[in-house]
Short mmCIF file of C-alpha atoms and ligand atoms in Angstrom, two decimals:
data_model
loop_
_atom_site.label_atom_id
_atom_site.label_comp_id
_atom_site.label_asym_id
_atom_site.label_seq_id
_atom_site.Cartn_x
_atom_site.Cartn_y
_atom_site.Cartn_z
CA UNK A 26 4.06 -6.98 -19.51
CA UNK A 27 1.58 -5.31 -17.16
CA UNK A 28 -0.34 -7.33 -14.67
CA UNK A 29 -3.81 -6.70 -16.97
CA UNK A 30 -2.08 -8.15 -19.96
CA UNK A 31 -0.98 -11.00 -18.41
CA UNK A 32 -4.40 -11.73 -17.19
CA UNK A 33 -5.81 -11.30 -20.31
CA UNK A 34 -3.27 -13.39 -21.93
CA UNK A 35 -3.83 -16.15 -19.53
CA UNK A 36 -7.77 -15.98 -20.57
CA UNK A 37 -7.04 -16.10 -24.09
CA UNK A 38 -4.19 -18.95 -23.94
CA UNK A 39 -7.03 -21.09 -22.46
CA UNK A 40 -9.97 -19.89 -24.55
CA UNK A 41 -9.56 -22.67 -27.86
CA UNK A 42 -9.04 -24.78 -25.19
CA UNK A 43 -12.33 -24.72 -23.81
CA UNK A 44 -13.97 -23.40 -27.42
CA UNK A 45 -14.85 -20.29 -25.80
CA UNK A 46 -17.43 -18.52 -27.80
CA UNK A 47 -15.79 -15.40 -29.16
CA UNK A 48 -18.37 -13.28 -28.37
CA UNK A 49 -18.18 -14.49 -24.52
CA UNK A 50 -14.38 -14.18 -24.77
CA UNK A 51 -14.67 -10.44 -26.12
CA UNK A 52 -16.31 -9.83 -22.98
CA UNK A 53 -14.80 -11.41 -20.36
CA UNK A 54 -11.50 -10.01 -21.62
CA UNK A 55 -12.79 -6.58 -19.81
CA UNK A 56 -14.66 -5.44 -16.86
CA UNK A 57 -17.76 -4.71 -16.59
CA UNK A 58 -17.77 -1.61 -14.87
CA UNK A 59 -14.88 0.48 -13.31
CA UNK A 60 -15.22 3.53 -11.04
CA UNK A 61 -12.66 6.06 -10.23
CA UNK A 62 -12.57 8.48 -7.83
CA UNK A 63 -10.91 11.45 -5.91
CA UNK A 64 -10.04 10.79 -2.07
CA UNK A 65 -9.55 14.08 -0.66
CA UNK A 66 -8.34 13.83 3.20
CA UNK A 67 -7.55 15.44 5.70
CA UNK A 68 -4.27 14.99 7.06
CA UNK A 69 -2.86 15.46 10.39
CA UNK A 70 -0.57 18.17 9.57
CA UNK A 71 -3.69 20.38 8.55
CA UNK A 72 -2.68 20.02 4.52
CA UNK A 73 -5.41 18.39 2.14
CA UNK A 74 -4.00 15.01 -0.01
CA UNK A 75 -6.09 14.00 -2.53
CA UNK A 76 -5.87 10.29 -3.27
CA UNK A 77 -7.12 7.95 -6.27
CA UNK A 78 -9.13 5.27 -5.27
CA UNK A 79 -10.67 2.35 -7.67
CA UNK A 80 -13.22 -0.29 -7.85
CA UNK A 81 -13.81 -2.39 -10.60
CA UNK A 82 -16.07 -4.84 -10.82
CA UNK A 83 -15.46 -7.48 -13.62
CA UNK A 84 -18.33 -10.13 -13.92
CA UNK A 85 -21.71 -9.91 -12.37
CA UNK A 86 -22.51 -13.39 -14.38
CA UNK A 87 -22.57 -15.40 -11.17
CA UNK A 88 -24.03 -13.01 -8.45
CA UNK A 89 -22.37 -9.66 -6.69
CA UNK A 90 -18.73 -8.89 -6.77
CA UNK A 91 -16.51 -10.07 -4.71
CA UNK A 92 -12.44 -8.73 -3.63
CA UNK A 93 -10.32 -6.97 -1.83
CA UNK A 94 -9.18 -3.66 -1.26
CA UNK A 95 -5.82 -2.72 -1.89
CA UNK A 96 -3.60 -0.10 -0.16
CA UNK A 97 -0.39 0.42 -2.00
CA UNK A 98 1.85 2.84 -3.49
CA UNK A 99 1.75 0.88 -6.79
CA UNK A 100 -2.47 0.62 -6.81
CA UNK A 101 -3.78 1.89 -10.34
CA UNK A 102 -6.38 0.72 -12.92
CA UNK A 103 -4.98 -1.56 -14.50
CA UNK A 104 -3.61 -4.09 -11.68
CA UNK A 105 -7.20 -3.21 -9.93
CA UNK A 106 -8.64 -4.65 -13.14
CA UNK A 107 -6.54 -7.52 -13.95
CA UNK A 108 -7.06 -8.68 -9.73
CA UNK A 109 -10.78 -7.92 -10.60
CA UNK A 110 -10.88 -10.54 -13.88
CA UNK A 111 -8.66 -13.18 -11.26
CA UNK A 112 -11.53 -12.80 -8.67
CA UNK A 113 -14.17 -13.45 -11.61
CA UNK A 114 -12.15 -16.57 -12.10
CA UNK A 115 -11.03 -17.88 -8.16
CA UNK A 116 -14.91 -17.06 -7.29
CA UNK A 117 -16.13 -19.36 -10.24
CA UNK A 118 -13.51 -22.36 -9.49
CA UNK A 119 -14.53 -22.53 -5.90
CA UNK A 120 -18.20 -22.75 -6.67
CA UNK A 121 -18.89 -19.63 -4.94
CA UNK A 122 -22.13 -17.68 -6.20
CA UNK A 123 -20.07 -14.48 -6.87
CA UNK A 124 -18.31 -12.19 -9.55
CA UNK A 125 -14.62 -10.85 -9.38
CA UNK A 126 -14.16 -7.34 -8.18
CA UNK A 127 -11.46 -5.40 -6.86
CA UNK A 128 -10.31 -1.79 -5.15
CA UNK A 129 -7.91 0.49 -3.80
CA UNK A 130 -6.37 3.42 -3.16
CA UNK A 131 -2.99 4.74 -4.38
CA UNK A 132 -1.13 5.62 -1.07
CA UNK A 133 1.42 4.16 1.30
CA UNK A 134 -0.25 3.40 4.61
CA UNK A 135 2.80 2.69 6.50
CA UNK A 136 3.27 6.26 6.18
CA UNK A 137 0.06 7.33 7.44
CA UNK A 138 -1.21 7.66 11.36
CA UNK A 139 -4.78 5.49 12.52
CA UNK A 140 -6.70 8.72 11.94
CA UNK A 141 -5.22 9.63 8.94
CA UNK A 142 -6.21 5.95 7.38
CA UNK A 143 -9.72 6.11 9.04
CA UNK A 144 -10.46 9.29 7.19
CA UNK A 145 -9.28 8.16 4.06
CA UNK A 146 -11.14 5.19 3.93
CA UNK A 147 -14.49 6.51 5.18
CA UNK A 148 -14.45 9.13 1.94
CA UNK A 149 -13.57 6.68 -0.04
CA UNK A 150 -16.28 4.34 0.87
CA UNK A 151 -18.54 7.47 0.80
CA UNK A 152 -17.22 8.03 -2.57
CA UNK A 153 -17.95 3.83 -3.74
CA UNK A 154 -21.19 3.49 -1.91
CA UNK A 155 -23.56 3.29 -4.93
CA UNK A 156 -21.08 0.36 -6.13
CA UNK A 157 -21.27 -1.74 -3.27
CA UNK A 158 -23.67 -3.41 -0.80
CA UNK A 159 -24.36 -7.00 0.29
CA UNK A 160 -26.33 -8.10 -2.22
CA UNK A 161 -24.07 -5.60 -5.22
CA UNK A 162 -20.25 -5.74 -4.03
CA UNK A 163 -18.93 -7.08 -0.73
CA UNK A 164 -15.00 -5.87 -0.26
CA UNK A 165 -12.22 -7.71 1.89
CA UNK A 166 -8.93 -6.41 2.95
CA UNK A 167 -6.24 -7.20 0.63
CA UNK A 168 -2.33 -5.61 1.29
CA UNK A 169 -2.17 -2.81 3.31
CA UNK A 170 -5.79 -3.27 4.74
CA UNK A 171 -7.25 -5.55 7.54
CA UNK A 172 -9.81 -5.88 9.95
CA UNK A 173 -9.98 -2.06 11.23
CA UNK A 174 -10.31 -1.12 8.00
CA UNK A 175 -13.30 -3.16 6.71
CA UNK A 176 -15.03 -2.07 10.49
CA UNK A 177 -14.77 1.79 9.18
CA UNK A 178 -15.78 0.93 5.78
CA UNK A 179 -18.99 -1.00 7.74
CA UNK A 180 -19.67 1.76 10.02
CA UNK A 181 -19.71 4.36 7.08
CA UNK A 182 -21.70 2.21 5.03
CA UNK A 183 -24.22 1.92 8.01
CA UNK A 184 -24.35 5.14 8.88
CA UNK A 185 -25.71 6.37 5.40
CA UNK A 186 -28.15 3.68 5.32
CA UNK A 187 -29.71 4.28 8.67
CA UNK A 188 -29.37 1.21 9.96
CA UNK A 189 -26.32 -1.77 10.90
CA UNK A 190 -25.37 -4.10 7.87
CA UNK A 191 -22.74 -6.52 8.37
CA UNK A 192 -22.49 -7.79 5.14
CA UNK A 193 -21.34 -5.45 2.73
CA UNK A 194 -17.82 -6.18 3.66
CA UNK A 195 -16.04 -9.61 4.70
CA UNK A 196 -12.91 -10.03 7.46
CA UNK A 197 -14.30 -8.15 9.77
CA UNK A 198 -13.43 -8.02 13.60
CA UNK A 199 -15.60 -11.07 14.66
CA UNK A 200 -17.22 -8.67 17.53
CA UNK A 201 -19.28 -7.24 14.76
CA UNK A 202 -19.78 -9.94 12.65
CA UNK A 203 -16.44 -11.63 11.00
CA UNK A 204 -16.57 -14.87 10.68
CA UNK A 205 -13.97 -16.85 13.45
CA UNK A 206 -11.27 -18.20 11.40
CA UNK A 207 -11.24 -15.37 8.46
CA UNK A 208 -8.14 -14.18 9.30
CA UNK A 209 -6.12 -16.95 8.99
CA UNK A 210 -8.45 -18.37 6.21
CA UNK A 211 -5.99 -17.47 2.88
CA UNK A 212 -2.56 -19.02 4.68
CA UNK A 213 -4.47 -22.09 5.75
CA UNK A 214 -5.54 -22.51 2.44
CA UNK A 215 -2.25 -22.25 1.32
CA UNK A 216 -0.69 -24.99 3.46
CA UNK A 217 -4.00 -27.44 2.43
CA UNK A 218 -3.33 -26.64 -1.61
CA UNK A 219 0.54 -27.46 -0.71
CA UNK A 220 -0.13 -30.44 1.37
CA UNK A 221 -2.59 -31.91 -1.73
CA UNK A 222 0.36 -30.76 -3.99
CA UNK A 223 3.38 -32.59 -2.41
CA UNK A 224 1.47 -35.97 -2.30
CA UNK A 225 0.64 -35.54 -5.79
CA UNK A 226 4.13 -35.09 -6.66
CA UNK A 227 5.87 -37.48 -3.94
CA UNK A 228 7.21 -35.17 -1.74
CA UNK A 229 7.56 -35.54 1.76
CA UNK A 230 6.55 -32.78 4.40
CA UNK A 231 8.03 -33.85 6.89
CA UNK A 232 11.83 -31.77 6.89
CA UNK A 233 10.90 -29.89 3.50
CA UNK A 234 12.22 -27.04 3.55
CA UNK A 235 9.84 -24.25 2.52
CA UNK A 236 10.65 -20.10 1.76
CA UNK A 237 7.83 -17.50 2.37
CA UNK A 238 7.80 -14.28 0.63
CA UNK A 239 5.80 -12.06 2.30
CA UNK A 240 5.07 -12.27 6.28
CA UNK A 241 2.01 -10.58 6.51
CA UNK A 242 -1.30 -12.08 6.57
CA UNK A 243 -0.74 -14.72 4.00
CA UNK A 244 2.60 -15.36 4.12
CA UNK A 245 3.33 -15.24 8.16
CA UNK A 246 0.13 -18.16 8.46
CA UNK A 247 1.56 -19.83 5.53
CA UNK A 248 4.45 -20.24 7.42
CA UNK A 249 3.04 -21.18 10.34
CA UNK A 250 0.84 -23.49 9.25
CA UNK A 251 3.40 -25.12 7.00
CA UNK A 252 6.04 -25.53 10.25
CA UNK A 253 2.59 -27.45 12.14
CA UNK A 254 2.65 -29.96 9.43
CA UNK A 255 6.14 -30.73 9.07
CA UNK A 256 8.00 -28.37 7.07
CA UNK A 257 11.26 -26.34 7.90
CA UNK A 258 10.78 -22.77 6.88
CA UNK A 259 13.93 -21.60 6.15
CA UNK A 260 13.35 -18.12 4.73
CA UNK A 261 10.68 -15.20 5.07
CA UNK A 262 10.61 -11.56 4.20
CA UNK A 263 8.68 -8.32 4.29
CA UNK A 264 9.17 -5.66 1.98
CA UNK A 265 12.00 -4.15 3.25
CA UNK A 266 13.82 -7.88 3.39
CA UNK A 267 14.15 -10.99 4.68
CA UNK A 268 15.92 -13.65 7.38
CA UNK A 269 17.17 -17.56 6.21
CA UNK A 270 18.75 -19.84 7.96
CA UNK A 271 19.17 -23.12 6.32
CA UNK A 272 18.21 -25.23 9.28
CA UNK A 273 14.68 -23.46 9.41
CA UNK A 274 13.51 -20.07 11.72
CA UNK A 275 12.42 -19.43 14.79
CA UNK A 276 8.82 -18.34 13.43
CA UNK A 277 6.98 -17.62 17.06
CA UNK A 278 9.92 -15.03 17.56
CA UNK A 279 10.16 -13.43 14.62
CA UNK A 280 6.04 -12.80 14.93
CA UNK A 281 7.03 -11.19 18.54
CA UNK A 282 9.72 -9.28 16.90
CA UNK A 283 6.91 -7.84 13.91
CA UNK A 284 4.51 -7.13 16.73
CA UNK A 285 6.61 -4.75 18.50
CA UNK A 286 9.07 -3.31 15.51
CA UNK A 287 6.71 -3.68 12.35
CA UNK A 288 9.69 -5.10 10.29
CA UNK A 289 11.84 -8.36 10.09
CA UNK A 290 14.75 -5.84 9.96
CA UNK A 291 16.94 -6.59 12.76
CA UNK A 292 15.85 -9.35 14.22
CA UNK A 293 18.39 -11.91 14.80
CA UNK A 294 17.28 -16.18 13.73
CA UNK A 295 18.56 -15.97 10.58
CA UNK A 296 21.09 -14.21 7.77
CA UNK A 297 19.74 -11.02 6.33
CA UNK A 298 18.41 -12.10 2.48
CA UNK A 299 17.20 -9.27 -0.21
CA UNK A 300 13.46 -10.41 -2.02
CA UNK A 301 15.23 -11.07 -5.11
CA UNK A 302 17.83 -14.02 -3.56
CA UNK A 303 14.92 -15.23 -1.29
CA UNK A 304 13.08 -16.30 -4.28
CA UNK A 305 16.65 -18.37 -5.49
CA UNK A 306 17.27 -20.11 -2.21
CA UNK A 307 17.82 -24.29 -2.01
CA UNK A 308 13.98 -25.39 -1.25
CA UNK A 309 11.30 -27.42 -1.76
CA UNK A 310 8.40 -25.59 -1.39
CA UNK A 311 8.24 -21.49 -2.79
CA UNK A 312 5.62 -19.61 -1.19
CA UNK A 313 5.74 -15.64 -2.67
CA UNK A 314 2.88 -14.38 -0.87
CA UNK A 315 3.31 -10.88 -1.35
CA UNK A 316 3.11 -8.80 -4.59
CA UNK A 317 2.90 -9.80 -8.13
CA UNK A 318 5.19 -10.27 -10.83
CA UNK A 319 7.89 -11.13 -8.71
CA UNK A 320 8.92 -14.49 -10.70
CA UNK A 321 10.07 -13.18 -14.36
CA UNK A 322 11.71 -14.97 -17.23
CA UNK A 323 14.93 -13.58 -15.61
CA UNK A 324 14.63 -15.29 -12.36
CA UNK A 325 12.75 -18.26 -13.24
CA UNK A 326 15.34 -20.53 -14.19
CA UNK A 327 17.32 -19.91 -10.80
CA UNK A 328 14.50 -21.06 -8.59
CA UNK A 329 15.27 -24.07 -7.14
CA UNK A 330 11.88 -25.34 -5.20
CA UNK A 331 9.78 -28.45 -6.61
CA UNK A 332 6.83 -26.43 -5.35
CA UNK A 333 5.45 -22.98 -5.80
CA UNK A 334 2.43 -22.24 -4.09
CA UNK A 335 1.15 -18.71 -5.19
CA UNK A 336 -0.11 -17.26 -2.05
CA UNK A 337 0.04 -13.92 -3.79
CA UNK A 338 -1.82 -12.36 -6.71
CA UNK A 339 -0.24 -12.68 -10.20
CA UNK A 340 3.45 -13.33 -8.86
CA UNK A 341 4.16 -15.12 -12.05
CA UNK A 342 4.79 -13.88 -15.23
CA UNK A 343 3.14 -16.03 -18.35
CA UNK A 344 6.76 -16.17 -20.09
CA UNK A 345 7.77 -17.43 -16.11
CA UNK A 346 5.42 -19.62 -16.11
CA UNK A 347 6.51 -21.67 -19.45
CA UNK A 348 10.24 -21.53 -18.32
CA UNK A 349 8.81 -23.52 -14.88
CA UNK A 350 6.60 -25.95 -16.68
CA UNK A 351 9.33 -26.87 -19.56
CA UNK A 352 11.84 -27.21 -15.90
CA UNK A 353 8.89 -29.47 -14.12
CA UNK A 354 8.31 -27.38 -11.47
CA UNK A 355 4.86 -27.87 -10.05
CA UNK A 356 2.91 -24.47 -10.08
CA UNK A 357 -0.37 -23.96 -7.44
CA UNK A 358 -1.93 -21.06 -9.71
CA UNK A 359 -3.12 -18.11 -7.26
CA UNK A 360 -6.68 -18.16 -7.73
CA UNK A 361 -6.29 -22.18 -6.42
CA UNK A 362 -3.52 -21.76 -3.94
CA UNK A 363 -5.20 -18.59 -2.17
CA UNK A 364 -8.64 -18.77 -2.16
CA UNK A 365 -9.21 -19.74 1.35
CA UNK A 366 -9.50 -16.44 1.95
CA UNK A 367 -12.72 -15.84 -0.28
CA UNK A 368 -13.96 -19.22 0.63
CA UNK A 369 -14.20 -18.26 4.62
CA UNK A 370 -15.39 -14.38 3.30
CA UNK A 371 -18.00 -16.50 1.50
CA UNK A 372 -19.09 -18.47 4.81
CA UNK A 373 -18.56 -14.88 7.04
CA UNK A 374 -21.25 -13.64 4.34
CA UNK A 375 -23.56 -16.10 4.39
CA UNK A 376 -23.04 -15.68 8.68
CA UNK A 377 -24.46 -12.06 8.36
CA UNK A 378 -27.30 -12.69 6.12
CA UNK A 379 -28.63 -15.26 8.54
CA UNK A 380 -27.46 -13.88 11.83
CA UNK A 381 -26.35 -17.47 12.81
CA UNK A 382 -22.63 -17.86 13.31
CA UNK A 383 -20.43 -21.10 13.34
CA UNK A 384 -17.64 -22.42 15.62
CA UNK A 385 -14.04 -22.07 14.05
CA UNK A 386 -14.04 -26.04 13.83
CA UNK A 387 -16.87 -26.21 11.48
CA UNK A 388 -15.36 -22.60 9.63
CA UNK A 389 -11.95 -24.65 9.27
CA UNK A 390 -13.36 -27.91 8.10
CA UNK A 391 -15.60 -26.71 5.49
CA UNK A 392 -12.64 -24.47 4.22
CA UNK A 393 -10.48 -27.40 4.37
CA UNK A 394 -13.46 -29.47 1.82
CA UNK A 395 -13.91 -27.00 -0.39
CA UNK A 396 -9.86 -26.48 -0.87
CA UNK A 397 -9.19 -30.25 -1.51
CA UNK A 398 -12.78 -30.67 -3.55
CA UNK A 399 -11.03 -27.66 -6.00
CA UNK A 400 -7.49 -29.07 -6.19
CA UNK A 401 -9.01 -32.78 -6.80
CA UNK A 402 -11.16 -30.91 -9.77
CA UNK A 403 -8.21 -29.10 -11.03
CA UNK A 404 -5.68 -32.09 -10.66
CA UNK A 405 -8.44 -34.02 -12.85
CA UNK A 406 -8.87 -31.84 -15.75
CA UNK A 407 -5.00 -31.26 -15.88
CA UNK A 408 -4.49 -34.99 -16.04
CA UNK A 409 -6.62 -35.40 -18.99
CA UNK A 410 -6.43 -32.80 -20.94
CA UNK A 411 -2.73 -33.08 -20.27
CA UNK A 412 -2.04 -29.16 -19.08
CA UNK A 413 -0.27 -27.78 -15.89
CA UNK A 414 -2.60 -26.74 -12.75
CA UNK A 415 -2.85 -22.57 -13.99
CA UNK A 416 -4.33 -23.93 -17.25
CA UNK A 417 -6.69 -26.75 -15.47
CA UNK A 418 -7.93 -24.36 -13.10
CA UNK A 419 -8.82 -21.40 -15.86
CA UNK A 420 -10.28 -24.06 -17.81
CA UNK A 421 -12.75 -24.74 -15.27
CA UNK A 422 -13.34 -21.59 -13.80
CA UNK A 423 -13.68 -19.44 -17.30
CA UNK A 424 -16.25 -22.51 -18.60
CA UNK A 425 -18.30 -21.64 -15.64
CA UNK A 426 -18.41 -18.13 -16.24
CA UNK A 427 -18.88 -18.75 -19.96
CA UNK A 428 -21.54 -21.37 -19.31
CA UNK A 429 -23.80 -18.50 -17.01
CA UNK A 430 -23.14 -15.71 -19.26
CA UNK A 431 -24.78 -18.88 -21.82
CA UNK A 432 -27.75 -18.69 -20.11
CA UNK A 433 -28.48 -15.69 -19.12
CA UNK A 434 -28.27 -14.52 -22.92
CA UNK A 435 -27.52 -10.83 -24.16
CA UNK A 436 -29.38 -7.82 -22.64
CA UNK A 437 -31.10 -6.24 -24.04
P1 LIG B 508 -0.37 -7.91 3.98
O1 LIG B 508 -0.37 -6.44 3.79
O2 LIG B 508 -0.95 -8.48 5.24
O3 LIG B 508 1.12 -8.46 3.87
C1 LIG B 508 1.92 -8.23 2.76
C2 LIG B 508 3.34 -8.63 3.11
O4 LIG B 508 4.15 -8.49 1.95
C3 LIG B 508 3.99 -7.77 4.18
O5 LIG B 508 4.89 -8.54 4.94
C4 LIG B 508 4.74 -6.72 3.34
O6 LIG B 508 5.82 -6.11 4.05
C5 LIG B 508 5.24 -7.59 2.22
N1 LIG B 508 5.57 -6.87 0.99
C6 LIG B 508 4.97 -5.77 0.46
N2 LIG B 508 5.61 -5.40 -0.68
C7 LIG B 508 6.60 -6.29 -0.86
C8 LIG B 508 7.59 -6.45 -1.85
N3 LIG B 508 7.68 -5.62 -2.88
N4 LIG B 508 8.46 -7.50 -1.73
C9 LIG B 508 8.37 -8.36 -0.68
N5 LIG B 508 7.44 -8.26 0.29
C10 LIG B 508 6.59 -7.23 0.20
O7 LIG B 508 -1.08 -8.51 2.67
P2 LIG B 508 -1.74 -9.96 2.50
O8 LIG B 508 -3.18 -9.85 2.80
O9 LIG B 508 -0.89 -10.97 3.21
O10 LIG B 508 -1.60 -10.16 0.92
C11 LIG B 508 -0.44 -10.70 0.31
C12 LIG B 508 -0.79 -11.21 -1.08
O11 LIG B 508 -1.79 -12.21 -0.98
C13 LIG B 508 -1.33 -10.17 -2.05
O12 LIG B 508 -0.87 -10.47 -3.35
C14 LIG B 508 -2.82 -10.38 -1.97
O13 LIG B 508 -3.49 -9.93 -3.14
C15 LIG B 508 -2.87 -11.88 -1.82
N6 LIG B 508 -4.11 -12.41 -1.23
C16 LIG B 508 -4.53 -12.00 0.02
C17 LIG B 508 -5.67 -12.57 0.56
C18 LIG B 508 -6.14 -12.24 1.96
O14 LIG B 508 -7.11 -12.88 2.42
N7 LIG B 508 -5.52 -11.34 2.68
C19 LIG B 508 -6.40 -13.51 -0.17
C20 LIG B 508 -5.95 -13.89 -1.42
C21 LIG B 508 -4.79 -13.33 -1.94
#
């Protein structure tokens, strides 16, 4: 099933739930607008490549667009569109006055040199300027981009307008207006969604022993955050693979090692472990934090954690999903588990537009409210209405949608 469907199924599973009127549902099961576009660069060689980039933008029901942008060999429309719908829906749960949206461009950037990726993503800003802005479309990093990134998308979105605007993207260097604490915002989150999770369920942090898939920007503060409060990460991985060792990793080394050699490959801590046995290890707490679909109906009943906390995008398939709720396996649904990140890009925005900017303190503990305010909401409806978190969460965040697209009525 491709990423789209499943997001689509996932809306329509929930929509008798909520009596979704089916006019509302017809809509919300596509975007609202989606832009492709040719990325012709320049690469160091002297050759031309000409890249696909997207950006779709799903619901403009509850104010401008909101998401990341993606660089990855596996970016196309359809993933773009189903991360746009789960933006629509993480935006709306956390109360944030925003749509989903979501971009990218089809390349590999571990394969491409600083200038290389600075040309690229100044034509393809050029080439989505009309879509975004800070009161139209604000874009974040997502994998393969970070903080450089959104500072050339900035600076090329400046320079065409004439003058500086800090707001059309979010998680950027703090120097020219990122908010302090963005970076580290989704993983935090993470940790605060498990924490709420394991009391829930009656399981202790303290000496839990906790596997991170992923140890980039999610999943390497995931882990970190989750060793501060108690946990014993035993296992993390990158694409290429991953390290366990059963009596938990030396995380502060294996960051040191990333710094210098870009991959856990050959670092020493732990036993070399592929992505697919990671995700089987003995643990309480599952953390995939890096790309979707990575629990299937063909892996799902060899998990072993109480927890999963989706630090990732869609890394569970629906038919995954029903094998882990009929097992009793608690399931943080992504657009719960992550959203720190879109929570602090929220507060960076809000920064810009006034030009007043906040200590981390006050950046951390508002993030830290609005995380346990959403899993309190969640845990609520999913008590009464006698559903697992995923459902809970769509429930509330689709009847928002639903209830401004209400409202504002039909145009024309
Ligand atoms: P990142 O590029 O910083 O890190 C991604 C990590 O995953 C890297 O360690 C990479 O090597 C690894 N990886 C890539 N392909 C893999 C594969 N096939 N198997 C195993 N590991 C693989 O990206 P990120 O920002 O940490 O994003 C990770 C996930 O979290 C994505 O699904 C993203 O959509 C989601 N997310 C990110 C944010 C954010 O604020 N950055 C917010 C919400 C959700």
């Amino acid at each position: 099933m491709s990423m789209l469907a499943a997001a689509v199924a996932q809306l329509d599973a929930v929509a008798p739930r909520i009596r979704l009127d089916p006019g509302i549902h017809e809509r919300l099961r596509r975007p609202q607008r989606s832009l492709i576009v040719s990325v012709p660069t320049a690469m160091d060689d002297g050759r031309l490549r000409v890249f696909t980039g997207y950006r779709v933008q799903h619901s403009l029901a509850l104010g401008p667009t909101k998401g990341g942008i993606r660089y990855h060999p596996a970016v196309d429309l359809d993933d773009v569109s189903a991360l746009a719908m789960l933006m629509t829906w993480k935006c709306a749960l956390m109360g944030l006055p925003y749509g989903g949206a979501k971009g990218g461009v089809c390349c590999d950037p571990t394969a491409m040199s600083p200038g290389e990726l600075e040309r690229m993503t100044r034509r393809f800003t050029s080439e989505i300027i009309g879509m975004i802005g800070p009161d139209r479309d604000i874009p974040a990093p997502d994998i393969g981009t970070n903080e450089q990134v959104m500072a050339w998308m900035m600076d090329t979105y400046s320079m065409q307008r004439g003058i500086t605007v800090p707001g059309v993207v979010t998680s950027k260097p703090p120097l020219l207006g990122g908010s302090l604490g963005r970076s580290e915002a989704t993983g935090r989150g993470v940790s605060v969604a498990a924490a709420e999770a394991a009391r829930a369920i009656g399981l202790p942090l303290e000496g839990a022993r906790a596997v991170v898939q992923g140890f980039g920007n999610v999943g390497g503060v995931a882990a970190r955050r989750l060793q501060e409060v108690g946990c014993r990460v035993v296992a993390v991985s990158d694409a290429r693979g991953g390290l366990y060792h059963p009596e938990g990793l030396p995380l502060a080394a294996l960051e040191e090692h990333v710094r210098a050699a870009r991959w856990l490959e050959g670092c020493p801590g732990g036993a070399a472990v592929s992505n697919e046995d990671l995700l089987e290890l003995p643990c309480e707490i599952l953390v995939p934090a890096a790309v979707g679909g990575v629990i299937t109906e063909k892996n799902a009943d060899h998990v072993r954690a109480r927890l999963i906390v989706e630090g990732a995008n869609g890394p569970t398939t629906p038919a995954a999903d029903a094998i882990l709720g009929g097992r009793g396996v608690t399931v943080i649904p992504d657009i719960l588990a992550n959203a720190g990140g879109v929570i602090v890009s929220y507060f960076e925005w809000v920064q810009d537009l006034h030009f007043h900017f906040w200590d981390e303190a006050e950046v951390n503990r508002r993030l830290r409210d609005v995380m346990v305010g959403a899993y309190a909401r969640v845990a609520g409806v999913a008590r009464d209405a006698q559903v697992d978190l995923r459902t809970a969460a769509l429930m509330v965040a689709v009847s928002r949608v639903a209830e401004a697209k209400a409202l504002r009525g039909l145009y024309p």
